[in-house]
Each structure stands twice: as structure tokens, then as C-alpha cells.
Amino acid sequence: MEVYTTKGGKTDSGPILVLAHGAGAPADSSFMNRLAESLAAQGVTTVRFEFPYMARRRKDGKKRPPDRQPKLLEHYEQVIAEVMAGPLSGRPLFIGGKSMGGRMASLLAADPRLEGRFNGVVCFGYPFHPPGKMDRWRVDHFPAVWCPVLVVQGTRDPFGKPDEVIERVASFRKLKLSWLGGGNHDFLPLAKQPESQEDLIQQAAESAASFMGMY
């Protein structure tokens, strides 16, 4: 199984974040590369991987929809097992991802079979609902989550803006929110903002590293 490891910090004692891609972009997309580099600057080592459908796309160049959820979760679980058995074992382990990848990580955190295998979850741009479809919330599993979950979200994200999300998730004790002012789903700011996308990705990495340092 091919992975992309970006070492963080100057020691071998920092946290590990297994980082899954979103539905449409690979593990080495511009966003994922920048995020991994920003996390590394905060002392976080990331392990990126690709779900089977994306690995097939890399081989033949054909775009295809994501695998079904059970297959995505099974593959993610295999990656976690490999990381736990490899040279990075023994360090604080977190899982997460961009959009769909973060959602899959949060679903694993609601699986009682996996309790205790990782310390927490970090989601970058969580797809709380499809854009414009407020009747299709993807939060039913959060009450069952057994570890802390951080969602780093742009305030302009069509998959979940503050006025839509905050009240809806208020009762989920394990869930923490960190908002990026003006960011969209890919953390792109408004044109009039002084911050760049890189600045918002850096803010996201700082929030994630601070969260991981607590557990």
C-alpha cells in the first residue's frame, strides 16, 4: 500500500496524523501537499494514502466516483493497522482527512471495535451536508464518537457554515469546531481579504497541532 509520509519536527516524538483525501482530488493534490507541509512545520508527521478508486484513477487516468462507504472504511482501517505496526508506532496517533476523508475518519471514531486505537480525529472541511441540501445532514454518528474530534471549517463552506452548524452540533460533547474566517471548502479566502489560501491552511495546521497536543 503506497503512502506519502511527511515528517514533522526535529524529533521522533511528535504526533502522527493519518490523512485521507477528499472525494475528487488525490493524496498529492496542491491542497494536501500544502497541508502536510504546514503540519510538518508544527511538528506533526502526516501519512497520506489513497482509497482504492483513487489509486485506480492514478493508474489509468479515468475519473470514477468514490468506493462505497464500507470499502472506504475497510481500507482506512487497514492503513491504521499498518501504521500502528510500522516504524511510527508508539507515537500519539490521530486520523483525519479532507472533506470525505475526514468524514470517514469520524465514522471510524464511532466504531466501538476501534476504541482506543487512536487518540482523536481532525477533519479539514467537513461535509456536514451537501451544498444547498439542509435535509441531508451527515452527523448521525457523532453522538457515538468515543474520542475527541476537531473540525476545521471555512466560514463560507457550502457544506456547512457557522449559522447552520453551530446549533446543530452543540450537543455533541466530543466535537470541537475551529473556524477560518472567509474560507471556502478548500480554505480559499475572499479576494478582498489580506490572507491567502496558504495563510488559512497554516491557520488550520496550527489549530490541528494545538488540538493534537492536548491528547
Short mmCIF file of C-alpha atoms in Angstrom, two decimals:
data_model
loop_
_atom_site.label_atom_id
_atom_site.label_comp_id
_atom_site.label_asym_id
_atom_site.label_seq_id
_atom_site.Cartn_x
_atom_site.Cartn_y
_atom_site.Cartn_z
CA MET A 1 0.00 0.00 0.00
CA GLU A 2 1.60 3.26 -1.12
CA VAL A 3 1.68 6.12 1.37
CA TYR A 4 3.13 9.63 1.40
CA THR A 5 4.90 10.39 4.66
CA THR A 6 5.81 13.98 5.52
CA LYS A 7 8.00 14.10 8.61
CA GLY A 8 7.27 16.80 11.14
CA GLY A 9 9.60 18.41 13.64
CA LYS A 10 13.19 17.67 14.57
CA THR A 11 12.45 14.73 16.89
CA ASP A 12 10.71 11.38 16.59
CA SER A 13 8.26 12.05 19.40
CA GLY A 14 5.58 14.23 17.77
CA PRO A 15 2.07 13.12 16.83
CA ILE A 16 1.20 11.13 13.71
CA LEU A 17 -1.79 12.12 11.59
CA VAL A 18 -3.12 9.61 9.04
CA LEU A 19 -4.60 11.95 6.45
CA ALA A 20 -7.16 10.88 3.83
CA HIS A 21 -8.00 12.83 0.68
CA GLY A 22 -11.37 14.21 -0.39
CA ALA A 23 -13.71 12.70 -2.97
CA GLY A 24 -12.28 14.34 -6.07
CA ALA A 25 -8.57 15.05 -5.51
CA PRO A 26 -5.65 12.68 -4.83
CA ALA A 27 -3.35 12.43 -1.83
CA ASP A 28 -0.74 14.64 -3.50
CA SER A 29 -3.06 17.45 -4.63
CA SER A 30 -1.85 21.00 -4.11
CA PHE A 31 -4.11 21.38 -1.07
CA MET A 32 -2.94 18.13 0.52
CA ASN A 33 0.72 18.93 -0.15
CA ARG A 34 0.41 22.36 1.42
CA LEU A 35 -1.49 20.99 4.39
CA ALA A 36 1.10 18.26 5.03
CA GLU A 37 3.92 20.80 4.81
CA SER A 38 2.15 23.19 7.19
CA LEU A 39 1.50 20.38 9.66
CA ALA A 40 5.15 19.31 9.43
CA ALA A 41 6.18 22.85 10.38
CA GLN A 42 4.06 22.38 13.51
CA GLY A 43 5.82 19.11 14.40
CA VAL A 44 3.11 16.78 13.07
CA THR A 45 4.12 13.85 10.85
CA THR A 46 1.45 13.02 8.28
CA VAL A 47 0.83 9.73 6.49
CA ARG A 48 -1.27 10.24 3.37
CA PHE A 49 -2.83 7.40 1.40
CA GLU A 50 -5.36 6.87 -1.39
CA PHE A 51 -8.61 4.96 -1.36
CA PRO A 52 -8.85 2.15 -3.97
CA TYR A 53 -10.88 4.15 -6.52
CA MET A 54 -8.32 6.97 -6.47
CA ALA A 55 -5.41 4.53 -6.76
CA ARG A 56 -7.08 3.07 -9.87
CA ARG A 57 -7.51 6.55 -11.30
CA ARG A 58 -3.81 7.19 -10.84
CA LYS A 59 -3.06 4.08 -12.91
CA ASP A 60 -5.46 4.57 -15.82
CA GLY A 61 -6.34 8.28 -15.64
CA LYS A 62 -10.09 7.59 -15.59
CA LYS A 63 -12.21 9.59 -13.16
CA ARG A 64 -14.62 7.48 -11.14
CA PRO A 65 -16.85 8.04 -8.11
CA PRO A 66 -15.67 7.09 -4.64
CA ASP A 67 -15.97 3.50 -3.50
CA ARG A 68 -18.94 2.62 -1.32
CA GLN A 69 -18.64 3.62 2.31
CA PRO A 70 -17.94 0.10 3.69
CA LYS A 71 -14.99 -0.29 1.29
CA LEU A 72 -13.64 3.17 2.18
CA LEU A 73 -13.85 2.39 5.89
CA GLU A 74 -12.27 -1.04 5.48
CA HIS A 75 -9.36 0.43 3.55
CA TYR A 76 -8.86 3.23 6.08
CA GLU A 77 -8.84 0.68 8.89
CA GLN A 78 -6.14 -1.30 7.06
CA VAL A 79 -3.98 1.83 6.77
CA ILE A 80 -4.32 2.48 10.50
CA ALA A 81 -3.27 -1.11 11.25
CA GLU A 82 -0.21 -0.78 9.02
CA VAL A 83 0.85 2.50 10.64
CA MET A 84 0.40 1.01 14.11
CA ALA A 85 2.59 -1.96 13.11
CA GLY A 86 5.28 0.12 11.41
CA PRO A 87 8.21 2.31 12.46
CA LEU A 88 5.91 5.17 13.55
CA SER A 89 4.18 3.02 16.17
CA GLY A 90 4.33 4.16 19.76
CA ARG A 91 3.73 7.83 18.99
CA PRO A 92 0.41 9.63 19.55
CA LEU A 93 -1.81 8.58 16.63
CA PHE A 94 -4.59 10.68 15.13
CA ILE A 95 -6.64 10.13 11.99
CA GLY A 96 -8.45 12.58 9.74
CA GLY A 97 -8.74 13.96 6.28
CA LYS A 98 -10.08 16.47 3.82
CA SER A 99 -13.86 16.54 3.36
CA MET A 100 -14.93 12.92 2.60
CA GLY A 101 -11.67 11.60 4.07
CA GLY A 102 -12.37 13.39 7.34
CA ARG A 103 -15.91 12.09 7.38
CA MET A 104 -14.64 8.51 7.01
CA ALA A 105 -12.23 9.10 9.90
CA SER A 106 -15.05 10.38 12.10
CA LEU A 107 -17.13 7.30 11.25
CA LEU A 108 -14.26 5.07 12.39
CA ALA A 109 -14.22 7.03 15.64
CA ALA A 110 -17.83 5.99 16.19
CA ASP A 111 -16.99 2.28 15.75
CA PRO A 112 -16.70 0.64 19.19
CA ARG A 113 -14.39 -2.04 17.78
CA LEU A 114 -11.69 0.58 17.26
CA GLU A 115 -11.95 2.32 20.61
CA GLY A 116 -8.51 3.23 21.91
CA ARG A 117 -6.63 2.63 18.65
CA PHE A 118 -6.12 6.34 18.04
CA ASN A 119 -6.24 9.48 20.15
CA GLY A 120 -8.53 11.69 18.10
CA VAL A 121 -9.77 12.86 14.70
CA VAL A 122 -9.05 16.03 12.70
CA CYS A 123 -11.37 16.94 9.81
CA PHE A 124 -10.46 19.68 7.34
CA GLY A 125 -13.63 20.97 5.68
CA TYR A 126 -16.23 18.52 6.99
CA PRO A 127 -19.16 17.85 4.61
CA PHE A 128 -21.92 18.43 7.16
CA HIS A 129 -24.49 18.39 4.34
CA PRO A 130 -24.40 18.56 0.52
CA PRO A 131 -24.45 22.19 -0.66
CA GLY A 132 -27.98 23.57 -0.53
CA LYS A 133 -29.42 20.33 0.87
CA MET A 134 -30.19 21.07 4.51
CA ASP A 135 -32.32 17.94 4.78
CA ARG A 136 -29.31 15.63 4.36
CA TRP A 137 -27.12 16.12 7.42
CA ARG A 138 -24.18 13.77 7.94
CA VAL A 139 -23.93 13.96 11.71
CA ASP A 140 -25.97 11.00 12.99
CA HIS A 141 -22.86 9.12 14.14
CA PHE A 142 -21.37 11.92 16.24
CA PRO A 143 -23.18 11.01 19.48
CA ALA A 144 -21.44 7.60 19.32
CA VAL A 145 -17.94 9.03 18.79
CA TRP A 146 -15.59 7.84 21.57
CA CYS A 147 -12.63 10.23 21.06
CA PRO A 148 -12.19 13.99 20.57
CA VAL A 149 -12.91 15.31 17.06
CA LEU A 150 -11.77 18.67 15.69
CA VAL A 151 -13.40 20.13 12.60
CA VAL A 152 -11.53 22.99 10.93
CA GLN A 153 -14.03 24.72 8.67
CA GLY A 154 -14.12 27.80 6.46
CA THR A 155 -16.89 30.25 7.35
CA ARG A 156 -18.02 30.28 3.67
CA ASP A 157 -18.01 26.49 3.26
CA PRO A 158 -21.20 25.49 1.39
CA PHE A 159 -21.00 22.10 3.10
CA GLY A 160 -21.63 23.77 6.47
CA LYS A 161 -21.47 27.42 7.53
CA PRO A 162 -21.41 28.65 11.15
CA ASP A 163 -25.07 29.68 11.28
CA GLU A 164 -26.05 26.23 10.00
CA VAL A 165 -23.65 24.11 12.02
CA ILE A 166 -23.08 25.55 15.50
CA GLU A 167 -26.54 24.98 16.94
CA ARG A 168 -26.94 21.66 15.14
CA VAL A 169 -23.82 20.14 16.74
CA ALA A 170 -23.99 21.84 20.13
CA SER A 171 -24.99 18.64 21.93
CA PHE A 172 -22.07 16.57 20.56
CA ARG A 173 -19.67 16.65 23.53
CA LYS A 174 -16.65 15.22 21.69
CA LEU A 175 -16.82 17.64 18.76
CA LYS A 176 -14.79 20.86 18.62
CA LEU A 177 -15.04 23.49 15.87
CA SER A 178 -12.35 25.84 14.58
CA TRP A 179 -13.47 28.45 12.05
CA LEU A 180 -11.33 30.00 9.31
CA GLY A 181 -12.63 33.47 8.55
CA GLY A 182 -13.70 33.85 4.91
CA GLY A 183 -12.52 30.40 3.85
CA ASN A 184 -14.48 28.19 1.48
CA HIS A 185 -14.39 24.37 1.29
CA ASP A 186 -10.78 24.48 0.08
CA PHE A 187 -9.88 27.30 2.51
CA LEU A 188 -9.77 29.89 -0.29
CA PRO A 189 -10.46 33.32 1.23
CA LEU A 190 -12.40 36.20 -0.24
CA ALA A 191 -10.46 38.24 -2.82
CA LYS A 192 -10.65 41.31 -0.57
CA GLN A 193 -9.12 39.50 2.42
CA PRO A 194 -5.50 40.15 3.36
CA GLU A 195 -4.98 36.41 3.96
CA SER A 196 -4.15 33.95 1.20
CA GLN A 197 -5.21 30.31 0.92
CA GLU A 198 -1.77 29.41 2.22
CA ASP A 199 -2.38 31.59 5.28
CA LEU A 200 -5.67 29.82 6.04
CA ILE A 201 -4.07 26.39 5.56
CA GLN A 202 -1.38 27.49 8.00
CA GLN A 203 -4.06 28.53 10.49
CA ALA A 204 -5.73 25.14 10.03
CA ALA A 205 -2.44 23.36 10.70
CA GLU A 206 -1.85 25.42 13.84
CA SER A 207 -5.33 24.62 15.16
CA ALA A 208 -4.84 20.92 14.38
CA ALA A 209 -1.41 20.78 16.04
CA SER A 210 -2.72 22.55 19.14
CA PHE A 211 -5.62 20.10 19.34
CA MET A 212 -3.34 17.07 18.95
CA GLY A 213 -1.02 18.40 21.64
CA MET A 214 -3.88 18.19 24.14
CA TYR A 215 -4.28 14.41 23.76
#
